[in-house]
mmCIF file of C-alpha atoms in Angstrom:
data_model
loop_
_atom_site.group_PDB
_atom_site.id
_atom_site.type_symbol
_atom_site.label_atom_id
_atom_site.label_comp_id
_atom_site.label_asym_id
_atom_site.label_seq_id
_atom_site.Cartn_x
_atom_site.Cartn_y
_atom_site.Cartn_z
ATOM 1 C CA MET A 1 3.483 -14.801 -9.511
ATOM 2 C CA SER A 2 1.865 -12.301 -11.828
ATOM 3 C CA ALA A 3 -1.657 -12.027 -13.067
ATOM 4 C CA THR A 4 -4.144 -9.868 -14.820
ATOM 5 C CA THR A 5 -7.479 -9.390 -13.156
ATOM 6 C CA GLY A 6 -10.506 -7.176 -13.289
ATOM 7 C CA GLY A 7 -13.224 -6.502 -15.821
ATOM 8 C CA ALA A 8 -13.166 -3.733 -18.389
ATOM 9 C CA ALA A 9 -10.426 -1.945 -16.446
ATOM 10 C CA ALA A 10 -8.156 -4.995 -16.254
ATOM 11 C CA CYS A 11 -4.808 -4.450 -14.619
ATOM 12 C CA ALA A 12 -1.614 -6.357 -14.121
ATOM 13 C CA TRP A 13 0.006 -7.086 -10.783
ATOM 14 C CA THR A 14 2.891 -9.132 -9.473
ATOM 15 C CA GLU A 15 3.496 -10.880 -6.189
ATOM 16 C CA PRO A 16 6.919 -9.720 -4.946
ATOM 17 C CA ALA A 17 9.303 -12.522 -4.004
ATOM 18 C CA VAL A 18 10.144 -13.033 -0.320
ATOM 19 C CA GLY A 19 13.207 -11.064 0.771
ATOM 20 C CA THR A 20 13.191 -8.638 -2.158
ATOM 21 C CA PRO A 21 12.983 -4.865 -1.632
ATOM 22 C CA ASP A 22 9.516 -4.853 -3.235
ATOM 23 C CA ARG A 23 8.358 -7.301 -0.551
ATOM 24 C CA VAL A 24 10.197 -5.763 2.416
ATOM 25 C CA ALA A 25 9.326 -2.078 1.802
ATOM 26 C CA PRO A 26 5.548 -2.308 2.341
ATOM 27 C CA LEU A 27 5.940 -4.577 5.386
ATOM 28 C CA ASP A 28 8.393 -2.107 6.939
ATOM 29 C CA ALA A 29 5.928 0.735 6.278
ATOM 30 C CA MET A 30 3.170 -1.278 7.972
ATOM 31 C CA ARG A 31 5.392 -1.995 11.009
ATOM 32 C CA ALA A 32 6.231 1.714 11.317
ATOM 33 C CA LYS A 33 2.575 2.752 11.055
ATOM 34 C CA LEU A 34 1.434 0.117 13.561
ATOM 35 C CA GLY A 35 4.380 0.578 15.943
ATOM 36 C CA VAL A 36 5.240 -3.126 15.905
ATOM 37 C CA SER A 37 8.446 -4.988 15.157
ATOM 38 C CA GLY A 38 7.352 -8.587 14.600
ATOM 39 C CA GLN A 39 7.011 -10.629 11.459
ATOM 40 C CA PHE A 40 3.842 -10.723 9.385
ATOM 41 C CA ALA A 41 2.299 -14.041 8.350
ATOM 42 C CA GLY A 42 -0.428 -15.094 5.962
ATOM 43 C CA VAL A 43 0.741 -12.372 3.631
ATOM 44 C CA ASP A 44 -1.217 -11.842 0.426
ATOM 45 C CA MET A 45 0.666 -9.095 -1.392
ATOM 46 C CA ARG A 46 0.111 -7.586 -4.804
ATOM 47 C CA LEU A 47 2.322 -4.937 -6.377
ATOM 48 C CA PHE A 48 0.638 -2.614 -8.863
ATOM 49 C CA THR A 49 2.594 -0.199 -11.036
ATOM 50 C CA GLY A 50 1.217 2.488 -13.261
ATOM 51 C CA PRO A 51 1.761 5.743 -15.085
ATOM 52 C CA ALA A 52 3.993 8.510 -13.717
ATOM 53 C CA GLY A 53 5.929 6.028 -11.572
ATOM 54 C CA LEU A 54 2.895 4.925 -9.565
ATOM 55 C CA LYS A 55 3.863 2.027 -7.310
ATOM 56 C CA ARG A 56 1.295 0.653 -4.878
ATOM 57 C CA TRP A 57 0.969 -2.524 -2.825
ATOM 58 C CA TYR A 58 -2.110 -4.269 -1.556
ATOM 59 C CA VAL A 59 -1.307 -6.339 1.536
ATOM 60 C CA LYS A 60 -3.528 -8.610 3.627
ATOM 61 C CA ALA A 61 -1.712 -10.074 6.635
ATOM 62 C CA TYR A 62 -1.555 -10.609 10.372
ATOM 63 C CA GLN A 63 1.318 -10.273 12.800
ATOM 64 C CA GLN A 64 2.790 -13.659 13.632
ATOM 65 C CA ASP A 65 3.285 -12.958 17.362
ATOM 66 C CA ASP A 66 -0.054 -11.199 17.903
ATOM 67 C CA LYS A 67 -2.840 -12.335 15.589
ATOM 68 C CA THR A 68 -5.038 -9.454 16.791
ATOM 69 C CA VAL A 69 -2.784 -7.183 14.728
ATOM 70 C CA ARG A 70 -4.242 -7.924 11.327
ATOM 71 C CA GLY A 71 -5.766 -6.101 8.427
ATOM 72 C CA ARG A 72 -5.540 -5.020 4.842
ATOM 73 C CA TRP A 73 -3.376 -2.105 3.783
ATOM 74 C CA LEU A 74 -2.671 -0.023 0.720
ATOM 75 C CA VAL A 75 0.945 1.074 0.751
ATOM 76 C CA ASP A 76 2.170 3.703 -1.694
ATOM 77 C CA GLU A 77 5.611 4.784 -2.820
ATOM 78 C CA GLN A 78 5.544 8.575 -2.658
ATOM 79 C CA PRO A 79 7.200 10.878 -5.236
ATOM 80 C CA ASP A 80 10.175 11.277 -2.853
ATOM 81 C CA ARG A 81 10.532 7.438 -2.837
ATOM 82 C CA THR A 82 9.363 7.038 0.768
ATOM 83 C CA VAL A 83 6.951 4.167 1.256
ATOM 84 C CA ARG A 84 3.958 4.674 3.539
ATOM 85 C CA VAL A 85 0.589 3.200 4.417
ATOM 86 C CA VAL A 86 -2.109 5.341 2.799
ATOM 87 C CA ALA A 87 -5.263 3.342 3.575
ATOM 88 C CA GLU A 88 -6.375 0.408 5.702
ATOM 89 C CA ALA A 89 -9.364 -1.899 5.965
ATOM 90 C CA ASP A 90 -10.504 -4.606 8.347
ATOM 91 C CA TYR A 91 -9.046 -8.049 7.723
ATOM 92 C CA ASP A 92 -12.450 -9.653 7.168
ATOM 93 C CA THR A 93 -13.617 -7.238 4.463
ATOM 94 C CA ARG A 94 -13.146 -8.017 0.775
ATOM 95 C CA GLY A 95 -12.185 -6.098 -2.340
ATOM 96 C CA TYR A 96 -12.114 -2.355 -2.649
ATOM 97 C CA ARG A 97 -15.502 -1.210 -1.379
ATOM 98 C CA LYS A 98 -14.906 2.434 -0.534
ATOM 99 C CA ALA A 99 -16.846 2.089 2.728
ATOM 100 C CA ASP A 100 -14.372 -0.556 3.961
ATOM 101 C CA TRP A 101 -11.240 1.551 3.468
ATOM 102 C CA HIS A 102 -10.004 4.359 5.689
ATOM 103 C CA ALA A 103 -7.527 6.848 4.220
ATOM 104 C CA ILE A 104 -4.496 7.718 6.326
ATOM 105 C CA GLY A 105 -2.936 11.145 6.000
ATOM 106 C CA GLY A 106 -3.294 12.488 2.494
ATOM 107 C CA GLY A 107 -4.653 9.199 1.188
ATOM 108 C CA VAL A 108 -3.588 7.579 -2.029
ATOM 109 C CA ARG A 109 -2.065 9.452 -4.949
ATOM 110 C CA GLY A 110 -2.981 8.637 -8.472
ATOM 111 C CA PRO A 111 -6.076 6.805 -9.675
ATOM 112 C CA ALA A 112 -7.276 4.942 -6.582
ATOM 113 C CA ALA A 113 -10.504 3.931 -8.303
ATOM 114 C CA THR A 114 -8.496 1.966 -10.869
ATOM 115 C CA LEU A 115 -7.612 -0.465 -8.087
ATOM 116 C CA ALA A 116 -11.258 -1.399 -7.472
ATOM 117 C CA ASP A 117 -11.477 -4.022 -10.226
ATOM 118 C CA CYS A 118 -7.992 -5.287 -9.438
ATOM 119 C CA LEU A 119 -8.908 -6.036 -5.834
ATOM 120 C CA ASP A 120 -12.288 -7.572 -6.610
ATOM 121 C CA GLY A 121 -12.566 -10.774 -4.602
ATOM 122 C CA THR A 122 -9.438 -10.305 -2.500
#
């Protein structure tokens, strides 16, 4: 699935197909960050691409075996091609309100604010 969303700063995103590298990479990064090995369920995933090779996923999911492991994550492909979680928010929050998100490590690279309209209503 692909769509365009947002207001004046509309952006395009795609939903990576199950089993593809663009679907597996962010889930693996989430497992590594969380220290879990189980499957994720209820996955809402959007892949955003942008200038200078920017590649970022928005993921809302819970772990199938332990539903207390749930949340929303921003996962970013770094310049060295490693994929890592750069921000997280509680599962029950919506959109990209800055107060809901907590940066991890160096945070996101590139124009994080551009994602605000894209995630409106998620």
